[in-house]
Coordinates of C-alpha atoms in Angstrom, one line a residue:
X1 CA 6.6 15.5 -11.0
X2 CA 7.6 15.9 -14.5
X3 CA 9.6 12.9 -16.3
X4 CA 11.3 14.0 -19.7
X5 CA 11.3 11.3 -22.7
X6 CA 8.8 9.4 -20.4
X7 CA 6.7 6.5 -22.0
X8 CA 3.4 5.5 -21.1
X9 CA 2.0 2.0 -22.5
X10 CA -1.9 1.2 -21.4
X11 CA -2.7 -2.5 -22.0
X12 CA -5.6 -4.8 -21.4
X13 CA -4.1 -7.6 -20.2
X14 CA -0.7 -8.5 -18.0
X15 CA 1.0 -10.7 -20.7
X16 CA 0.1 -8.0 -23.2
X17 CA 1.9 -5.2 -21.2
X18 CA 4.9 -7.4 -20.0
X19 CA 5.6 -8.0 -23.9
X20 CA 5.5 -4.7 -25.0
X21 CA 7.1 -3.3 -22.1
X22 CA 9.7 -6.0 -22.2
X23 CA 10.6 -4.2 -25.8
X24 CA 11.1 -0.7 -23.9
X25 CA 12.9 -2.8 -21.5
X26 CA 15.7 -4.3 -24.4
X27 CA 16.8 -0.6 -25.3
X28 CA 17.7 0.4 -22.0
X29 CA 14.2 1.7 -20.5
X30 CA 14.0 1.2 -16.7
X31 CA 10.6 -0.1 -17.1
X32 CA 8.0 -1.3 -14.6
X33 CA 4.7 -2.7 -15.4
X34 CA 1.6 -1.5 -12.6
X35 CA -1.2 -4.0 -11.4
X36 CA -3.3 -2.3 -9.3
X37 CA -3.3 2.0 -10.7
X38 CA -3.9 2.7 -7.0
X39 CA -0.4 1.8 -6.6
X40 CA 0.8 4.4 -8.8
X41 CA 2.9 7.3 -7.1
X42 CA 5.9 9.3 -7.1
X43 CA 7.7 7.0 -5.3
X44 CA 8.8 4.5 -8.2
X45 CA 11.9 6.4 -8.5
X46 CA 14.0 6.5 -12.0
X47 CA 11.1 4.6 -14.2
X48 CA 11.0 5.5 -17.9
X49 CA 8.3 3.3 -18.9
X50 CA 5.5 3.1 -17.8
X51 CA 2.6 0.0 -18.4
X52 CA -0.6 -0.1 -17.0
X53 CA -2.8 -3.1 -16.7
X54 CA -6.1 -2.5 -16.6
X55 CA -7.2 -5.7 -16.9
X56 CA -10.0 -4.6 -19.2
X57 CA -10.0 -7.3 -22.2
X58 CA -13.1 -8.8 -20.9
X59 CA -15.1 -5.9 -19.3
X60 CA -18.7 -4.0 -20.4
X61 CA -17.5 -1.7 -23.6
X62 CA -18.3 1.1 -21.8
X63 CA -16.5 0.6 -18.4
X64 CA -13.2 -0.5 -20.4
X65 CA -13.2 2.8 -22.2
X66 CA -13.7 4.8 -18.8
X67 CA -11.2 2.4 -17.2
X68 CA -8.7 3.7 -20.1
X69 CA -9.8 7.3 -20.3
X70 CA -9.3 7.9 -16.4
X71 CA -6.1 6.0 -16.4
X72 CA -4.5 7.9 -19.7
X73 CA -4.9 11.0 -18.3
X74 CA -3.5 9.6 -14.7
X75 CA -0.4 9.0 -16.4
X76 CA -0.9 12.0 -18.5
X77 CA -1.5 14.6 -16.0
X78 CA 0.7 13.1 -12.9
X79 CA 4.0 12.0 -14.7
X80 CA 3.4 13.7 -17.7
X81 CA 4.2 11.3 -20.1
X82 CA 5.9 12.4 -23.4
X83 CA 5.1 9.0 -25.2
X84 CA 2.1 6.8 -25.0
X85 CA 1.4 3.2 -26.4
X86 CA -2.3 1.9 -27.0
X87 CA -1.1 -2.2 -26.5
X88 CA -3.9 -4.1 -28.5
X89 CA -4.1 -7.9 -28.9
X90 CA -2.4 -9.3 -32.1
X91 CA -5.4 -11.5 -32.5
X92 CA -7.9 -8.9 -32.0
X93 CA -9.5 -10.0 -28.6
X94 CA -11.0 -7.2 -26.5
X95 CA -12.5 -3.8 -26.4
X96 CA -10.1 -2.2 -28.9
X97 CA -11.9 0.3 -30.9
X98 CA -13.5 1.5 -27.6
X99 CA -10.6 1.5 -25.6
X100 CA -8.5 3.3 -28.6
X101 CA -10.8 6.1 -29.0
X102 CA -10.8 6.8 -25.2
X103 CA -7.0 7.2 -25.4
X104 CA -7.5 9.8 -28.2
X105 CA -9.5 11.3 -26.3
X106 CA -7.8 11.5 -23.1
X107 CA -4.2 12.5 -25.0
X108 CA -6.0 14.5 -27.3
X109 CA -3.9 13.0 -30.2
X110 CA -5.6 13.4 -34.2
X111 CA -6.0 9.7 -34.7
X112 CA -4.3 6.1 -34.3
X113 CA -2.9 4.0 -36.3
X114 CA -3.6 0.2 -35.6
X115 CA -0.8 -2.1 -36.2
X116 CA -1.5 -5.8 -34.6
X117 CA 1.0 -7.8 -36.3
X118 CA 4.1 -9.3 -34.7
X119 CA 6.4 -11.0 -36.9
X120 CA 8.8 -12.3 -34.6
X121 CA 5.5 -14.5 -33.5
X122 CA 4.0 -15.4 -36.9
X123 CA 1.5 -12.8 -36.8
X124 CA 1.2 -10.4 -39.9
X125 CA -1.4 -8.2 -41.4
X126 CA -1.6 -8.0 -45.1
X127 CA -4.7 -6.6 -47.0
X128 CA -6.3 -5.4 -43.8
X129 CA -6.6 -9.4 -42.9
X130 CA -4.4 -11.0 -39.6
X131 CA -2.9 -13.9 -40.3
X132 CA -1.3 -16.4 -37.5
X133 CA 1.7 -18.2 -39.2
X134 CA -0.4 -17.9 -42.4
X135 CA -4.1 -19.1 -41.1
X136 CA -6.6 -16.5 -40.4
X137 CA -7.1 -15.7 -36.8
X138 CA -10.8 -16.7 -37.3
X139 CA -9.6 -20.7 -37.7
X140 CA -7.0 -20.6 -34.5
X141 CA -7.2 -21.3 -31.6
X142 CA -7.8 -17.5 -30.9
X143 CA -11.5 -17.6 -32.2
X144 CA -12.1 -20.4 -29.4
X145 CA -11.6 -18.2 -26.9
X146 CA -14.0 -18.9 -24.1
X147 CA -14.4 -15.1 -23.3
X148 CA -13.5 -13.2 -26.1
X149 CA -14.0 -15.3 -29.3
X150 CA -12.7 -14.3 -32.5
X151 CA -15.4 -14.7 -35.9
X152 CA -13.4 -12.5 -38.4
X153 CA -10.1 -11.7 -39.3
X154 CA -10.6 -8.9 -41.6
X155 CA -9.6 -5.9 -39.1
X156 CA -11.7 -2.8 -40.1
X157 CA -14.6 -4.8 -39.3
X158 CA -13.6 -6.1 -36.4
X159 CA -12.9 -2.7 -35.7
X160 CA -16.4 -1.2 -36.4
X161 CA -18.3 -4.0 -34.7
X162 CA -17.1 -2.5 -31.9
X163 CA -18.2 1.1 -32.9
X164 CA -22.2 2.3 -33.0
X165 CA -23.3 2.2 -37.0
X166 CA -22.5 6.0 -37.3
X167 CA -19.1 6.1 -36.1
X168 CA -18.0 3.2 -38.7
X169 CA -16.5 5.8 -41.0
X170 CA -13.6 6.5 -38.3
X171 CA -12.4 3.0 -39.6
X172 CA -9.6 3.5 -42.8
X173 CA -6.6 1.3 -43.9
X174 CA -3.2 1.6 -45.7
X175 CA -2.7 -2.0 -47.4
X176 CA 0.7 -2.7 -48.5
X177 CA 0.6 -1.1 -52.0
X178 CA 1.4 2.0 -50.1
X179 CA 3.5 0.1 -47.1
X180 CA 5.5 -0.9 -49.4
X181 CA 6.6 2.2 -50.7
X182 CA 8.3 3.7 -47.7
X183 CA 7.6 6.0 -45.0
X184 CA 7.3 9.3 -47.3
X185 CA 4.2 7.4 -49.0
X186 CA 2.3 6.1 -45.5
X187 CA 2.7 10.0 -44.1
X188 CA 1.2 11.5 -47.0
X189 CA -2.3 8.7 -46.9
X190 CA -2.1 9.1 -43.1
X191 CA -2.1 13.0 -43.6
X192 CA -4.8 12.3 -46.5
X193 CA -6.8 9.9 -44.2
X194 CA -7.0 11.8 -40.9
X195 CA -7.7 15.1 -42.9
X196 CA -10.8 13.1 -44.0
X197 CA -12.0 12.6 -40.0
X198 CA -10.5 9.0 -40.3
X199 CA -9.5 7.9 -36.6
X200 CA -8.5 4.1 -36.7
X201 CA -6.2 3.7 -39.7
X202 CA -5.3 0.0 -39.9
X203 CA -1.8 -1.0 -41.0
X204 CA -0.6 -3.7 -43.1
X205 CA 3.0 -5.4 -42.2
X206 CA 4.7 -8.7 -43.2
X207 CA 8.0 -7.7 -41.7
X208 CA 10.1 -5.6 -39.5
X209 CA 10.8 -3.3 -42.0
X210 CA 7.3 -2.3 -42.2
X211 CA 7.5 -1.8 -39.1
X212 CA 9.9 0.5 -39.3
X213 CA 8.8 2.7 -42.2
X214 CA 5.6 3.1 -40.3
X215 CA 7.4 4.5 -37.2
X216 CA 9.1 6.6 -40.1
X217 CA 5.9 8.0 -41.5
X218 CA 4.3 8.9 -37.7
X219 CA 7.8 11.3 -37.4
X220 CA 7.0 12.6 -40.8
X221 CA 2.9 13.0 -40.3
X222 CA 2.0 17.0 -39.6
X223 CA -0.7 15.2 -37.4
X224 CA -0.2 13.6 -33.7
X225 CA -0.1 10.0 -33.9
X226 CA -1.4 7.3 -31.5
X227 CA 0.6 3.5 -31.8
X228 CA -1.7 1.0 -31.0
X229 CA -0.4 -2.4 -32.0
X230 CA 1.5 -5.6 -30.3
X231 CA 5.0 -5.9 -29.2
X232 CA 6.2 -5.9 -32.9
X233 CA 5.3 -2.3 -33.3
X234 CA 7.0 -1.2 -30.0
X235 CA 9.9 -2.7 -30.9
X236 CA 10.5 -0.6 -34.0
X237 CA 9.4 2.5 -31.9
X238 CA 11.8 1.8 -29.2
X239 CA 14.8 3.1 -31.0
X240 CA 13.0 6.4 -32.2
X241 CA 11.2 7.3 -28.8
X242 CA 14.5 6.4 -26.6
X243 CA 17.4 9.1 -27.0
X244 CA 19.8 7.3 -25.7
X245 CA 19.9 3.2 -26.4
X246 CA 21.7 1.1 -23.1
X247 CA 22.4 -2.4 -23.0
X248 CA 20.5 -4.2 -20.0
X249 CA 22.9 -5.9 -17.6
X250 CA 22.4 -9.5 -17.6
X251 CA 20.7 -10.7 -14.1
X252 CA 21.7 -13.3 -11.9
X253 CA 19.0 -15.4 -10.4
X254 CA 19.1 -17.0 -6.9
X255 CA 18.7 -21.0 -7.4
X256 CA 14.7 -21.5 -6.5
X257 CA 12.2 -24.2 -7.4
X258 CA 9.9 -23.0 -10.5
X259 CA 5.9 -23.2 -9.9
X260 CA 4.1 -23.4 -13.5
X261 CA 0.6 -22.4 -13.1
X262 CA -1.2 -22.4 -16.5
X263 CA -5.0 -22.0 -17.1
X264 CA -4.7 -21.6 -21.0
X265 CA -6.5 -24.2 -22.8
X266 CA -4.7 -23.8 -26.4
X267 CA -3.6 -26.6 -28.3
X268 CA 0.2 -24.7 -28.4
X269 CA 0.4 -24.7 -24.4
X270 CA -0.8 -28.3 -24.4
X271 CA 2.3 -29.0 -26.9
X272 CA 4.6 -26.8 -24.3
X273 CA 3.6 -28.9 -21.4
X274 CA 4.0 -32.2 -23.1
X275 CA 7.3 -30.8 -24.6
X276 CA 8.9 -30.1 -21.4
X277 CA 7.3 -33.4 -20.0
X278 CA 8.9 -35.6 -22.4
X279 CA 12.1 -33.7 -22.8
X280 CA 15.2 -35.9 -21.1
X281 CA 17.8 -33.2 -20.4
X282 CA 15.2 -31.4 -17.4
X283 CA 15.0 -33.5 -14.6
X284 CA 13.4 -33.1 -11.4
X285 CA 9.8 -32.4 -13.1
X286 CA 6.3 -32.8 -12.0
X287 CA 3.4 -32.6 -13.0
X288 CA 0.0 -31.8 -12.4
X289 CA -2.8 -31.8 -14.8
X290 CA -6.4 -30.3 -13.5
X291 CA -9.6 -32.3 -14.0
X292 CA -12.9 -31.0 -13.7
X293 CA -13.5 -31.7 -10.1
X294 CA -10.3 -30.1 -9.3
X295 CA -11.1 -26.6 -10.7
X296 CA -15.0 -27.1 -10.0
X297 CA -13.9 -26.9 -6.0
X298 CA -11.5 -24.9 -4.2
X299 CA -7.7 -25.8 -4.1
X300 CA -7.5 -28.8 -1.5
X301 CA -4.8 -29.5 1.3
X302 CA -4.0 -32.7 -0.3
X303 CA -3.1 -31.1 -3.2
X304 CA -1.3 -27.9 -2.0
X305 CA 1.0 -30.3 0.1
X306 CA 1.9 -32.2 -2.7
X307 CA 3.1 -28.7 -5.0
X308 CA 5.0 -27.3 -1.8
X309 CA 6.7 -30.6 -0.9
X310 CA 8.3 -30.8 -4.2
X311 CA 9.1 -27.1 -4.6
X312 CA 12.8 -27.6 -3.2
X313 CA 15.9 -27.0 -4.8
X314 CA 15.7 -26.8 -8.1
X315 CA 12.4 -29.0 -8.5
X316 CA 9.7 -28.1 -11.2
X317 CA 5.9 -28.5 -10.5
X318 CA 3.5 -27.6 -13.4
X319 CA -0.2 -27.4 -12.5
X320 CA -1.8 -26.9 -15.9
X321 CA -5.4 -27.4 -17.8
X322 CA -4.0 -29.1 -20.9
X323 CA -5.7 -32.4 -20.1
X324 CA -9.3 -30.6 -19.1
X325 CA -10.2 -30.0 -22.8
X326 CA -10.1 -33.6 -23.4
X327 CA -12.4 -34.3 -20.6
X328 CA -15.0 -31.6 -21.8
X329 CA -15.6 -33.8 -25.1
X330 CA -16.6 -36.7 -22.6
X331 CA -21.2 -36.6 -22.0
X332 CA -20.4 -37.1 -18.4
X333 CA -18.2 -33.6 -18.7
X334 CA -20.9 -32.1 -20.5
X335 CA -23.8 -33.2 -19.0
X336 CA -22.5 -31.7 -15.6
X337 CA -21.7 -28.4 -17.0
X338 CA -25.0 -28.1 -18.4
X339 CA -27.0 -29.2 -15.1
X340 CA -25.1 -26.7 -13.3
X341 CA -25.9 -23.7 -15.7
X342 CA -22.2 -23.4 -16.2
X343 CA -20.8 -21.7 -19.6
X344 CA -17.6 -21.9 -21.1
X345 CA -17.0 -18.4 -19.6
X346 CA -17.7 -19.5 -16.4
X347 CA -15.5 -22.3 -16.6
X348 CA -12.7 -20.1 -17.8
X349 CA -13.3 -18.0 -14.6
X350 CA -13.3 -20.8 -11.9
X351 CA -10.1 -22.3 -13.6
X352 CA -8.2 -18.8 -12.9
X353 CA -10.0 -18.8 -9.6
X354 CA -8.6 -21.9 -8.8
X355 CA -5.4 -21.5 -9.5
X356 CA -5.5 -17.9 -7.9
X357 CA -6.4 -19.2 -4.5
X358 CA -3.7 -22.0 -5.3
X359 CA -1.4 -19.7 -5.9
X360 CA -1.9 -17.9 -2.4
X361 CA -2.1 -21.1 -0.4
X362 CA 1.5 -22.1 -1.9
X363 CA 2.8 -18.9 -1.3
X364 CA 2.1 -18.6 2.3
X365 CA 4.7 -22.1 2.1
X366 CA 7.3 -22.0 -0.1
X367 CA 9.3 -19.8 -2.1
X368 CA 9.6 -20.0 -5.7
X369 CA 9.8 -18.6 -9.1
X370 CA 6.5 -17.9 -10.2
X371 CA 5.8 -19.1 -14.2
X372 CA 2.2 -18.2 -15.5
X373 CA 0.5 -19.3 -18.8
X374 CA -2.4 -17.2 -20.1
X375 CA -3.3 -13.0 -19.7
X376 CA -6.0 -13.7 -16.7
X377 CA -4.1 -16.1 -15.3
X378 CA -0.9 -14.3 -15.2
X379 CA -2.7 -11.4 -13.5
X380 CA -4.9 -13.2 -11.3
X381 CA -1.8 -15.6 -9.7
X382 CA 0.0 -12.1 -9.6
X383 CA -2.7 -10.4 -7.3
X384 CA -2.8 -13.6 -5.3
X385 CA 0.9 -13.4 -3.9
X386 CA -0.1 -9.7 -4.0
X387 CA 1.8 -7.8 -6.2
X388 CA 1.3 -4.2 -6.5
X389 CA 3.6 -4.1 -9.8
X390 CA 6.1 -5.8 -12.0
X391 CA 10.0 -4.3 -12.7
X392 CA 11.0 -6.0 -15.8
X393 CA 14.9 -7.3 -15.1
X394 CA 16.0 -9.3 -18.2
X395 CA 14.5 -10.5 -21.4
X396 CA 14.4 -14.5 -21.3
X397 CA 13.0 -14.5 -24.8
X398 CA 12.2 -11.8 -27.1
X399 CA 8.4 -11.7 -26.1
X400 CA 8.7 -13.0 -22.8
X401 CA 10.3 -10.9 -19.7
X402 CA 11.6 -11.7 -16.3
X403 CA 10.0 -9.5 -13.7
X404 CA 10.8 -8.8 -10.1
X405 CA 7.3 -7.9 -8.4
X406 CA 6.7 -5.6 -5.3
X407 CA 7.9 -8.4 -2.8
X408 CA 10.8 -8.9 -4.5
X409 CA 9.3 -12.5 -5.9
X410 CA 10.3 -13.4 -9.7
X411 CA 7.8 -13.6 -11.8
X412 CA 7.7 -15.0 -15.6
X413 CA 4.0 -14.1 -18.0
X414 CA 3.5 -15.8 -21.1
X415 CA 0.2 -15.5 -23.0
X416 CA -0.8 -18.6 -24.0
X417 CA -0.7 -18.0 -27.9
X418 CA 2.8 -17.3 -28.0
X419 CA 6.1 -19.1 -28.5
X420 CA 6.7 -22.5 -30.2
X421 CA 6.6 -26.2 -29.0
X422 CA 10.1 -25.3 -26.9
X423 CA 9.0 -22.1 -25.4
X424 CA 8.9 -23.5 -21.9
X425 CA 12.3 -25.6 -22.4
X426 CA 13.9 -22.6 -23.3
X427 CA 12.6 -20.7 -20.2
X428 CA 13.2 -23.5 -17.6
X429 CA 17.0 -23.5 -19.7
X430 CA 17.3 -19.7 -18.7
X431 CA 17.2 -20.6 -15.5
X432 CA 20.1 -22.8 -15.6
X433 CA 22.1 -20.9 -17.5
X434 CA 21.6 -17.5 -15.0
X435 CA 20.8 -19.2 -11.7
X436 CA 23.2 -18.4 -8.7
X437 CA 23.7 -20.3 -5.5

């Protein structure tokens, strides 16, 4: 089954493939996002983009770059895809020169260019170094990340860390000297660079202009050009790879309770939650931060009768970690970590345990509209009310989409580094603006 002007985006995580699809999505792409590749047939019936989760951000180097090989050419060979996208972290978290030279191999493209930033959230590359609203990735909250910590911010070597010593000379960059010069300038050092065996050219960009040029340059490069970057880049690409640009219609939402379920520990999704907490036009809120014993356990009847007895109407219940961090700077906290051999990783993974199974226990109760905080949270909740795959249906912000999963259940991802102090204000005020009774 052969789609023409198909698009195929391969991502490691599900808020990092929501996001980029979501930019497909805003030029009039019938886009779906897939969970589970297993799931992917002939049978999803007028898609144009395509984005795979694999999931893969936190797996062995070598089984991420199989994971990506196998499921590149699955998209490759069974829907023949005209367009692919490499989605990479814009703060550098994962398997990325691994999984990027997997996708080269399995589209057979010359080389990639790697293009991280995304300007509409702060995040710009300049000099080969990412910057996060002007701070180095390596001194955010980024480089505290309990599974994939950040100690650099200086891309190519972040890039070849990942790579044995020998391959380190696939590893170029174009700085913004040459950026700045326009798109006729990029395509002749891109030419230059990949005629030298380079294969991972890094990008600078400040802006969306940049952006754009870039996209500019790839169309005028003799050689065959992988994007891998965040949801800035796809943006810009959106109106180049899409012949024919459509307005989304604007979807009406039934009038549900919203269930929050965030296990991101960043100090900007601990200022959402207290945000929305505080603010006086949302009524009908509750809350419930996790302690340690909470997530330590399993997800109690106590506690799953209080979410489901508040989730009427147009009640909102917020189970969230924000408070836990607090906790962990306590002896006690520490002391019981330790004498249970339990790492921050491992901590990380029972809290998105916890609320996965919480997740499922709710759902066989209520119905709701399902709002997750953090990549392996989003995914794991998502599995747990088992979803198969996402169909984006409207954009509620510019980086964060409304999705319908297979069961028809909305479902709202945000990663927890993204958006401001209002971010969940402004998606609870979606809601009332496009809810329908």
């Amino acid at each position: 089954m052969l789609i023409s002007n198909s698009i195929g985006i391969v991502a490691d995580d599900l808020t990092g493939a929501n996001d980029t699809a979501l930019q497909f999505f805003m030029k009039g792409s019938n886009t779906e996002i897939i969970l589970d590749v297993n799931s992917l047939n002939e049978n999803h019936l007028n898609v144009e983009t395509w984005a795979l989760c694999n999931e893969t951000r936190n797996e062995d180097p070598e089984i991420a770059g199989k994971t990506v090989f196998e499921t590149t050419k699955l998209l490759k060979e069974k829907f023949g895809i005209e367009y692919f996208y490499k989605k990479i972290d814009s703060t550098l978290r994962g398997n990325i020169s691994v999984e990027i030279l997997a996708m080269l191999e399995a589209t057979g493209y010359d080389a990639a260019i790697v293009a991280p930033a995304f300007v509409q959230e702060g995040r710009i590359t300049i000099g080969g170094y990412q910057l996060l609203k002007g701070v180095p990735i390596e001194r955010t909250d980024a480089a505290r990340d309990p599974r994939a910590p950040i100690y650099d911010s200086y891309i190519p070597d972040i890039l070849k860390r990942g790579l044995s010593e020998n391959a380190h000379d696939l590893v170029a960059s174009i700085e913004m000297k040459t950026i700045a010069k326009g798109a006729g300038p990029i395509a002749l050092k891109l030419n230059e660079l990949i005629s030298a065996g380079k294969k991972l050219i890094v990008m600078d960009a400040v802006s969306t202009v940049d952006f754009e040029q870039i996209v500019l340059a790839m169309q005028k490069s003799s050689c065959n050009i992988l994007p891998a970057g965040s949801a800035g880049l796809a943006h810009a690409l959106g109106a180049v790879w899409l012949s024919e640009i459509k307005q989304p219609v604007q979807k009406k939402v039934p009038l549900l309770p919203k269930l929050i379920l965030s296990g991101s520990a960043t100090s900007l999704t601990a200022l959402q939650i207290k945000k929305l907490e505080e603010d006086t036009d949302i009524e009908n809120t509750y809350f419930i931060p996790l302690c340690l014993d909470d997530v330590l356990g399993e997800p109690n009847e106590e506690m799953t009768e209080r979410i489901v007895s508040n989730l009427t109407k147009e009640n909102i219940v917020a189970v969230h970690v924000s408070s836990l961090e607090e906790e962990l700077e306590q002896e006690e906290a520490k002391n019981r970590l330790i004498d249970n051999g339990i790492t921050k990783e491992d901590l990380a993974a029972k809290i998105t345990d916890f609320l996965a199974k919480l997740a499922y226990k709710i759902k066989q109760r209520a119905d709701f509209i399902l709002i997750t905080i953090g990549g392996e949270t989003s995914y794991r909740c998502s599995k747990a009310i088992n979803c198969e795959y996402l169909q984006v249906v409207d954009a509620i912000l510019p980086s964060i989409p409304l999705c319908m999963d297979s069961n028809a259940q909305l479902v709202v991802t945000k990663s927890g580094n993204f958006g401001t102090s209002s971010t969940l204000i402004e998606i609870v005020k979606y809601f009332e603006r496009h809810e329908n009774e």
